[in-house]
């Protein structure tokens, strides 16, 4: 009897250890384990032509790389709608105890009256001039960023969280200000910047439902039920939604539409990079702890790998990206080329020491290897050849900073973002 039971038990133990081992093997946390790899050269076209002028970059290589990222990584998004319908739903010139103006704007993402609506919350300093403005999506709805009773609670699906006051996927009053540590609104406004934010789930709820809800179905062809392998996943949809917010912002006289800085954290950092690459109207891009599929080089496989991200979040990228699971070297692009697509606009890549899952060194290397494109376009690239020390920010036009601490957005991070924007968009001293 004993042996009959012992055998399957042993098998179970062995396979459980095997699985654990396989999982442990997959996550590289040691530089010594990073495989050798060769990066595609952003300045060599697919047919081998060397790209030696800004014109050749703009006419040959940039469109080629855009096409490759669309086809193989994020998926192609639909064109911008011809016109954008919006309605200012709330407005106050006496927000934040009289320090700011607040606007809430409902932006219709399709011409279907039942279609998704992006609710944009805007805080602006009190000035008569149009202001440079940060545009960033949020994870839990606009009401989570600031304890301000005038902010409408989100109506869309939310990820459950007791801490944030989300119950049964719906917002409760407890949500108000629950993420405020990441959003130093007063400080931003006092420094002369506007802040525009919207809930990413207004565009596409962040779970894998094979694209039945959110924005995707509004663009299906007759009979289509989910995006094709080269069509937009959720990251591309969120980025597309940011461009719709920018459509609105560019015609709002209170905002300087030529100075909108797209910023994002984590999965929304990946989104900010793709939004900045695909929409040149964004004047500058800031990626915070964006990691795999964001600023980190995929070929390093350090921390989160392509296979892991595609398995845990099958809806984020296009289906073609799964071809590169455990097969990163076959991908015709890597993430330094995503940053190159932002050139010559200012771009700041931000890492955190304890955020090893996002591969800080890989994030630095992406900026480093994008640098030649900035230089070819006649502007300063990353002013560091080596990974800078912690808390020694390199705030060149293509910048990189690593700070102590965890995967998060801190008030001190926002100080850096503004210092960076001051220098590169407003021409103020660094
Ligand atoms: C997970 C995921 C990351 C992502 C992060 C986030 O950790 O693996 O890729 O950046 O979630 O968005 O919070």
Coordinates of C-alpha atoms and ligand atoms in Angstrom, one line a residue:
X1 CA 0.0 0.0 0.0
X2 CA 2.7 2.4 1.1
X3 CA 4.6 2.3 -2.2
X4 CA 1.3 2.8 -4.2
X5 CA 0.8 6.1 -2.4
X6 CA 4.4 7.0 -2.1
X7 CA 5.0 6.9 -5.9
X8 CA 2.4 9.5 -7.0
X9 CA 3.3 11.6 -4.0
X10 CA 7.0 11.6 -5.0
X11 CA 6.0 12.4 -8.6
X12 CA 4.0 15.3 -7.4
X13 CA 6.8 16.6 -5.3
X14 CA 9.3 16.2 -8.1
X15 CA 7.1 17.9 -10.7
X16 CA 6.3 20.7 -8.2
X17 CA 10.0 21.3 -7.6
X18 CA 10.6 21.0 -11.3
X19 CA 8.1 23.7 -12.0
X20 CA 9.5 25.9 -9.3
X21 CA 12.9 25.4 -10.7
X22 CA 11.8 26.2 -14.2
X23 CA 10.1 29.3 -12.9
X24 CA 13.1 30.3 -10.9
X25 CA 15.3 29.7 -13.9
X26 CA 13.2 32.0 -16.0
X27 CA 13.8 35.1 -13.9
X28 CA 17.3 36.5 -14.3
X29 CA 18.4 38.7 -11.5
X30 CA 22.1 38.4 -11.9
X31 CA 24.1 40.3 -14.6
X32 CA 26.2 37.2 -15.0
X33 CA 23.2 35.3 -16.3
X34 CA 22.2 37.8 -18.9
X35 CA 22.7 36.1 -22.3
X36 CA 24.9 37.5 -24.9
X37 CA 23.0 39.3 -27.5
X38 CA 23.3 41.6 -30.5
X39 CA 21.0 44.6 -30.8
X40 CA 19.4 45.7 -34.1
X41 CA 21.1 48.9 -35.2
X42 CA 18.6 51.8 -35.3
X43 CA 20.7 53.4 -37.9
X44 CA 20.8 50.5 -40.4
X45 CA 17.6 49.9 -42.4
X46 CA 16.2 46.4 -42.9
X47 CA 17.8 46.2 -46.4
X48 CA 21.3 47.0 -44.9
X49 CA 21.3 50.7 -45.9
X50 CA 23.2 52.8 -43.5
X51 CA 21.1 55.8 -42.2
X52 CA 23.4 58.8 -42.3
X53 CA 21.2 61.8 -42.5
X54 CA 18.1 63.2 -40.7
X55 CA 16.3 62.9 -44.0
X56 CA 17.1 59.2 -44.4
X57 CA 16.0 58.7 -40.8
X58 CA 12.7 60.5 -41.3
X59 CA 11.9 59.0 -44.7
X60 CA 13.3 55.5 -44.5
X61 CA 14.2 54.2 -41.1
X62 CA 11.7 55.9 -38.8
X63 CA 8.6 54.7 -40.8
X64 CA 10.2 51.2 -41.0
X65 CA 10.7 51.0 -37.3
X66 CA 7.2 52.4 -36.6
X67 CA 5.8 49.7 -38.8
X68 CA 7.8 47.0 -37.1
X69 CA 6.7 48.1 -33.6
X70 CA 3.1 48.2 -34.8
X71 CA 3.2 44.8 -36.5
X72 CA 5.3 42.9 -34.0
X73 CA 4.9 44.5 -30.6
X74 CA 2.0 46.8 -29.8
X75 CA -0.3 46.3 -32.8
X76 CA -1.6 48.9 -35.2
X77 CA -4.2 51.3 -33.9
X78 CA -6.9 52.9 -36.0
X79 CA -6.4 56.4 -37.4
X80 CA -7.5 59.4 -35.4
X81 CA -11.1 60.2 -35.7
X82 CA -11.8 63.2 -38.0
X83 CA -13.3 65.2 -35.3
X84 CA -13.5 64.8 -31.6
X85 CA -16.6 65.5 -29.6
X86 CA -16.2 66.6 -26.0
X87 CA -18.2 68.3 -23.3
X88 CA -16.9 70.3 -20.3
X89 CA -18.9 68.7 -17.5
X90 CA -17.5 70.6 -14.6
X91 CA -15.4 73.7 -14.1
X92 CA -14.1 75.7 -11.2
X93 CA -11.7 78.6 -10.9
X94 CA -11.4 78.1 -7.2
X95 CA -9.9 74.6 -6.8
X96 CA -7.3 73.4 -4.4
X97 CA -8.2 76.0 -1.8
X98 CA -8.2 78.8 -4.5
X99 CA -4.8 77.9 -5.9
X100 CA -5.9 76.3 -9.1
X101 CA -8.5 75.9 -11.8
X102 CA -10.2 72.6 -12.3
X103 CA -11.9 71.3 -15.5
X104 CA -13.6 68.0 -16.1
X105 CA -14.2 67.1 -19.7
X106 CA -16.0 64.1 -21.2
X107 CA -14.2 63.1 -24.5
X108 CA -16.3 60.8 -26.7
X109 CA -13.9 58.2 -28.2
X110 CA -16.2 57.1 -31.0
X111 CA -19.3 58.6 -32.7
X112 CA -21.5 55.9 -31.1
X113 CA -23.5 57.7 -28.3
X114 CA -23.2 54.5 -26.3
X115 CA -19.4 54.2 -26.9
X116 CA -16.6 54.7 -24.4
X117 CA -16.0 58.2 -22.9
X118 CA -12.7 59.3 -21.6
X119 CA -13.2 61.6 -18.6
X120 CA -10.3 64.0 -18.4
X121 CA -9.5 65.8 -15.2
X122 CA -7.4 69.0 -15.6
X123 CA -5.8 71.1 -12.9
X124 CA -4.3 74.4 -14.1
X125 CA -2.4 77.2 -12.4
X126 CA -4.2 80.5 -12.3
X127 CA -2.6 82.4 -15.1
X128 CA -3.8 84.0 -18.3
X129 CA -1.2 82.2 -20.4
X130 CA -1.6 78.8 -21.9
X131 CA 0.4 76.4 -19.7
X132 CA 2.7 73.5 -20.4
X133 CA 0.9 70.4 -19.1
X134 CA 1.6 66.8 -18.0
X135 CA -0.7 64.2 -19.5
X136 CA -0.8 61.0 -17.6
X137 CA -3.3 58.1 -17.3
X138 CA -4.2 56.8 -13.8
X139 CA -4.9 53.3 -12.4
X140 CA -7.9 53.9 -10.2
X141 CA -9.9 56.8 -11.6
X142 CA -9.5 60.5 -11.4
X143 CA -11.0 60.7 -7.9
X144 CA -8.1 58.6 -6.6
X145 CA -5.5 61.3 -7.4
X146 CA -6.8 64.0 -5.1
X147 CA -9.2 64.2 -2.2
X148 CA -11.5 66.7 -3.9
X149 CA -15.2 66.1 -3.6
X150 CA -15.9 67.7 -6.9
X151 CA -14.1 65.0 -8.9
X152 CA -16.5 62.6 -10.4
X153 CA -16.1 59.0 -9.2
X154 CA -15.2 56.6 -12.1
X155 CA -18.1 54.7 -13.6
X156 CA -16.0 52.1 -15.5
X157 CA -14.8 48.7 -14.3
X158 CA -12.0 49.0 -11.7
X159 CA -9.7 46.4 -10.3
X160 CA -10.8 45.4 -6.8
X161 CA -8.8 46.9 -4.0
X162 CA -9.8 47.3 -0.4
X163 CA -7.0 49.9 0.1
X164 CA -8.2 52.0 -2.7
X165 CA -11.9 51.6 -1.9
X166 CA -12.9 49.5 -4.9
X167 CA -15.6 47.0 -4.1
X168 CA -17.1 44.6 -6.6
X169 CA -15.2 46.5 -9.3
X170 CA -17.0 49.8 -8.4
X171 CA -15.6 52.9 -6.8
X172 CA -16.7 53.9 -3.3
X173 CA -16.2 57.2 -1.5
X174 CA -13.1 55.7 0.0
X175 CA -11.4 56.0 -3.4
X176 CA -11.1 59.8 -3.1
X177 CA -7.4 60.7 -2.8
X178 CA -6.4 57.0 -2.3
X179 CA -3.5 57.4 -4.7
X180 CA -2.6 61.0 -3.8
X181 CA 0.9 60.2 -2.8
X182 CA 1.7 59.7 -6.5
X183 CA 0.0 63.0 -7.5
X184 CA 1.5 66.1 -5.9
X185 CA -1.1 68.3 -7.7
X186 CA -0.4 71.5 -5.7
X187 CA 3.3 71.3 -6.3
X188 CA 2.8 70.8 -10.0
X189 CA 0.4 73.7 -10.3
X190 CA 2.6 75.9 -8.1
X191 CA 5.5 75.3 -10.5
X192 CA 3.4 76.6 -13.4
X193 CA 2.4 73.3 -15.0
X194 CA -1.0 71.9 -15.7
X195 CA -1.9 68.3 -15.0
X196 CA -4.3 66.3 -17.1
X197 CA -5.3 62.8 -16.2
X198 CA -7.8 60.2 -17.1
X199 CA -8.6 56.6 -16.0
X200 CA -7.0 54.1 -18.4
X201 CA -10.0 51.7 -17.9
X202 CA -12.2 54.3 -19.6
X203 CA -10.4 53.3 -22.8
X204 CA -10.0 49.6 -22.2
X205 CA -10.6 47.8 -18.9
X206 CA -7.3 46.1 -17.9
X207 CA -8.3 42.4 -18.0
X208 CA -8.2 39.7 -20.6
X209 CA -11.7 39.3 -22.0
X210 CA -10.5 38.8 -25.6
X211 CA -11.3 42.4 -26.4
X212 CA -15.1 42.3 -26.0
X213 CA -15.4 45.4 -23.9
X214 CA -13.6 48.8 -24.1
X215 CA -12.7 50.5 -27.4
X216 CA -11.6 47.6 -29.6
X217 CA -15.1 46.3 -30.7
X218 CA -15.9 49.8 -32.1
X219 CA -13.3 49.3 -34.8
X220 CA -14.0 45.7 -35.8
X221 CA -14.7 45.0 -39.4
X222 CA -17.9 43.1 -40.3
X223 CA -17.8 39.7 -38.5
X224 CA -14.5 40.4 -36.6
X225 CA -14.6 39.4 -33.0
X226 CA -11.1 40.2 -31.8
X227 CA -8.0 42.2 -33.1
X228 CA -5.9 40.5 -35.8
X229 CA -2.4 39.4 -34.7
X230 CA -1.0 42.7 -35.8
X231 CA -3.7 44.9 -34.5
X232 CA -3.8 46.9 -31.3
X233 CA -3.6 45.3 -27.8
X234 CA -4.5 47.2 -24.7
X235 CA -1.3 49.2 -24.4
X236 CA -1.8 50.6 -27.9
X237 CA -5.4 51.4 -27.1
X238 CA -4.4 53.3 -23.9
X239 CA -1.8 55.2 -26.0
X240 CA -4.4 55.9 -28.6
X241 CA -6.7 57.3 -25.9
X242 CA -3.9 59.6 -24.7
X243 CA -3.8 61.0 -28.2
X244 CA -7.5 61.6 -28.0
X245 CA -7.0 63.6 -24.8
X246 CA -4.3 65.5 -26.7
X247 CA -6.7 66.2 -29.5
X248 CA -8.9 67.9 -26.9
X249 CA -5.9 69.6 -25.1
X250 CA -4.6 71.1 -28.3
X251 CA -7.8 73.1 -28.8
X252 CA -8.2 74.2 -25.2
X253 CA -6.8 77.8 -25.0
X254 CA -5.8 77.4 -21.3
X255 CA -3.3 74.6 -22.2
X256 CA -0.2 75.1 -24.4
X257 CA -0.9 72.2 -26.8
X258 CA 2.6 72.4 -28.1
X259 CA 4.0 71.6 -24.7
X260 CA 2.2 68.5 -23.5
X261 CA 4.5 66.0 -21.7
X262 CA 3.3 62.5 -21.8
X263 CA 4.2 60.6 -18.6
X264 CA 3.4 57.2 -17.2
X265 CA 4.3 54.7 -14.6
X266 CA 4.8 51.0 -15.0
X267 CA 2.4 49.5 -17.6
X268 CA 1.3 53.1 -18.1
X269 CA 5.0 54.0 -18.6
X270 CA 5.1 51.5 -21.5
X271 CA 2.0 53.2 -22.7
X272 CA 3.5 56.7 -22.4
X273 CA 6.5 55.6 -24.5
X274 CA 4.3 54.1 -27.2
X275 CA 2.1 57.2 -27.1
X276 CA 5.1 59.5 -27.5
X277 CA 6.6 57.3 -30.3
X278 CA 3.4 57.1 -32.3
X279 CA 2.1 60.7 -31.7
X280 CA 4.8 63.3 -32.5
X281 CA 2.5 66.0 -31.1
X282 CA 3.6 65.0 -27.6
X283 CA 6.4 67.4 -26.9
X284 CA 8.3 65.3 -24.4
X285 CA 8.0 61.8 -22.9
X286 CA 8.7 60.5 -19.4
X287 CA 8.8 56.8 -18.6
X288 CA 8.7 55.8 -14.9
X289 CA 9.7 52.2 -14.1
X290 CA 8.3 51.0 -17.4
X291 CA 10.4 47.8 -17.6
X292 CA 9.7 45.0 -20.1
X293 CA 7.8 46.2 -23.2
X294 CA 8.7 49.7 -22.0
X295 CA 12.2 51.1 -21.7
X296 CA 14.0 47.8 -20.8
X297 CA 15.8 45.9 -23.5
X298 CA 13.9 42.7 -24.2
X299 CA 17.0 40.8 -25.3
X300 CA 18.5 41.0 -21.8
X301 CA 15.7 38.9 -20.3
X302 CA 16.5 40.4 -16.9
X303 CA 13.6 40.4 -14.5
X304 CA 10.4 40.2 -16.4
X305 CA 10.8 38.5 -19.8
X306 CA 8.7 38.7 -23.0
X307 CA 7.3 35.2 -22.3
X308 CA 6.3 36.1 -18.7
X309 CA 4.6 39.4 -19.7
X310 CA 2.7 37.8 -22.6
X311 CA 1.6 35.0 -20.3
X312 CA 0.5 37.1 -17.4
X313 CA -1.0 39.9 -19.5
X314 CA -2.0 38.4 -22.8
X315 CA -4.0 41.5 -23.8
X316 CA -1.3 44.1 -23.5
X317 CA 0.6 43.5 -26.7
X318 CA -0.5 42.3 -30.1
X319 CA -0.6 38.5 -30.7
X320 CA 2.5 38.7 -32.9
X321 CA 4.6 39.6 -29.9
X322 CA 4.1 36.1 -28.6
X323 CA 6.4 34.9 -31.4
X324 CA 9.3 36.3 -29.3
X325 CA 8.5 34.3 -26.1
X326 CA 11.9 32.8 -25.2
X327 CA 12.9 34.0 -28.7
X328 CA 13.8 37.7 -28.2
X329 CA 16.7 37.6 -30.6
X330 CA 14.3 36.9 -33.5
X331 CA 12.4 40.2 -32.9
X332 CA 13.4 42.7 -35.6
X333 CA 13.3 45.5 -33.0
X334 CA 14.3 46.1 -29.4
X335 CA 13.2 48.8 -27.0
X336 CA 16.1 51.2 -27.6
X337 CA 14.5 51.7 -31.0
X338 CA 11.2 52.7 -29.3
X339 CA 13.1 55.5 -27.5
X340 CA 14.8 56.4 -30.8
X341 CA 11.3 56.9 -32.3
X342 CA 10.8 59.7 -29.8
X343 CA 13.9 61.6 -31.0
X344 CA 14.6 64.5 -31.3
X345 CA 12.0 65.3 -28.6
X346 CA 13.1 65.2 -24.9
X347 CA 12.7 61.8 -23.3
X348 CA 13.5 60.9 -19.6
X349 CA 13.8 57.3 -18.5
X350 CA 13.4 56.8 -14.8
X351 CA 14.3 53.6 -12.8
X352 CA 14.2 52.6 -9.1
X353 CA 17.0 50.6 -7.4
X354 CA 14.6 48.0 -5.9
X355 CA 12.5 47.7 -9.1
X356 CA 14.7 44.9 -10.4
X357 CA 11.7 43.2 -12.2
X358 CA 11.8 46.2 -14.5
X359 CA 15.6 45.9 -15.1
X360 CA 17.0 49.3 -14.4
X361 CA 20.2 48.6 -16.2
X362 CA 18.3 47.5 -19.3
X363 CA 16.3 50.7 -19.1
X364 CA 19.6 52.7 -19.0
X365 CA 21.0 50.7 -21.9
X366 CA 17.9 51.5 -24.1
X367 CA 18.5 55.2 -23.6
X368 CA 22.2 54.7 -24.3
X369 CA 21.7 52.8 -27.5
X370 CA 19.0 55.3 -28.7
X371 CA 21.5 58.1 -28.3
X372 CA 23.1 57.9 -31.8
X373 CA 19.7 58.7 -33.3
X374 CA 19.4 61.9 -31.2
X375 CA 22.8 62.9 -32.3
X376 CA 22.1 62.2 -36.0
X377 CA 19.1 64.5 -35.6
X378 CA 21.4 67.2 -34.4
X379 CA 20.5 67.2 -30.7
X380 CA 22.2 66.0 -27.5
X381 CA 21.8 62.3 -26.7
X382 CA 22.3 60.7 -23.3
X383 CA 25.1 62.5 -21.6
X384 CA 26.5 59.4 -19.9
X385 CA 28.3 56.3 -21.2
X386 CA 28.0 54.4 -18.0
X387 CA 25.0 53.7 -15.7
X388 CA 25.0 56.8 -13.4
X389 CA 25.1 56.4 -9.7
X390 CA 21.9 56.4 -7.6
X391 CA 20.4 59.8 -7.3
X392 CA 22.8 61.4 -9.8
X393 CA 20.3 62.2 -12.5
X394 CA 21.5 62.7 -16.1
X395 CA 19.1 65.3 -17.3
X396 CA 20.3 65.7 -20.8
X397 CA 17.7 65.9 -23.6
X398 CA 17.6 62.1 -23.6
X399 CA 17.9 61.6 -19.9
X400 CA 18.2 58.8 -17.4
X401 CA 17.8 58.7 -13.6
X402 CA 17.9 56.0 -11.0
X403 CA 16.7 56.7 -7.5
X404 CA 16.6 54.6 -4.4
X405 CA 13.5 52.7 -3.4
X406 CA 10.7 50.8 -4.9
X407 CA 8.5 50.6 -8.0
X408 CA 6.4 53.7 -7.4
X409 CA 5.9 57.4 -8.2
X410 CA 7.2 59.7 -5.5
X411 CA 6.9 63.4 -5.0
X412 CA 10.6 63.7 -5.6
X413 CA 10.1 62.0 -9.0
X414 CA 7.8 64.8 -9.9
X415 CA 10.4 67.3 -8.9
X416 CA 12.7 65.6 -11.4
X417 CA 10.1 65.6 -14.1
X418 CA 9.6 69.3 -13.7
X419 CA 13.3 70.0 -13.6
X420 CA 13.6 68.1 -16.9
X421 CA 10.7 69.9 -18.5
X422 CA 11.9 73.3 -17.3
X423 CA 15.2 72.6 -19.0
X424 CA 14.1 71.1 -22.2
X425 CA 10.7 72.6 -22.9
X426 CA 10.9 76.0 -21.2
X427 CA 14.6 76.6 -21.6
X428 CA 15.1 77.3 -17.9
X429 CA 18.5 76.5 -16.3
X430 CA 19.2 72.9 -15.4
Ligands
LIG1 C1 3.4 43.9 -13.3 C2 4.0 43.7 -14.7 C3 4.8 44.8 -15.2 C4 4.1 46.1 -15.1 C5 3.5 46.3 -13.7 C6 2.5 47.4 -13.5 O1 4.5 43.9 -12.4 O2 4.7 42.5 -14.7 O3 5.2 44.7 -16.6 O4 4.9 47.2 -15.4 O5 2.8 45.1 -13.3 O6 2.0 48.0 -14.4 O7 2.2 47.7 -12.3

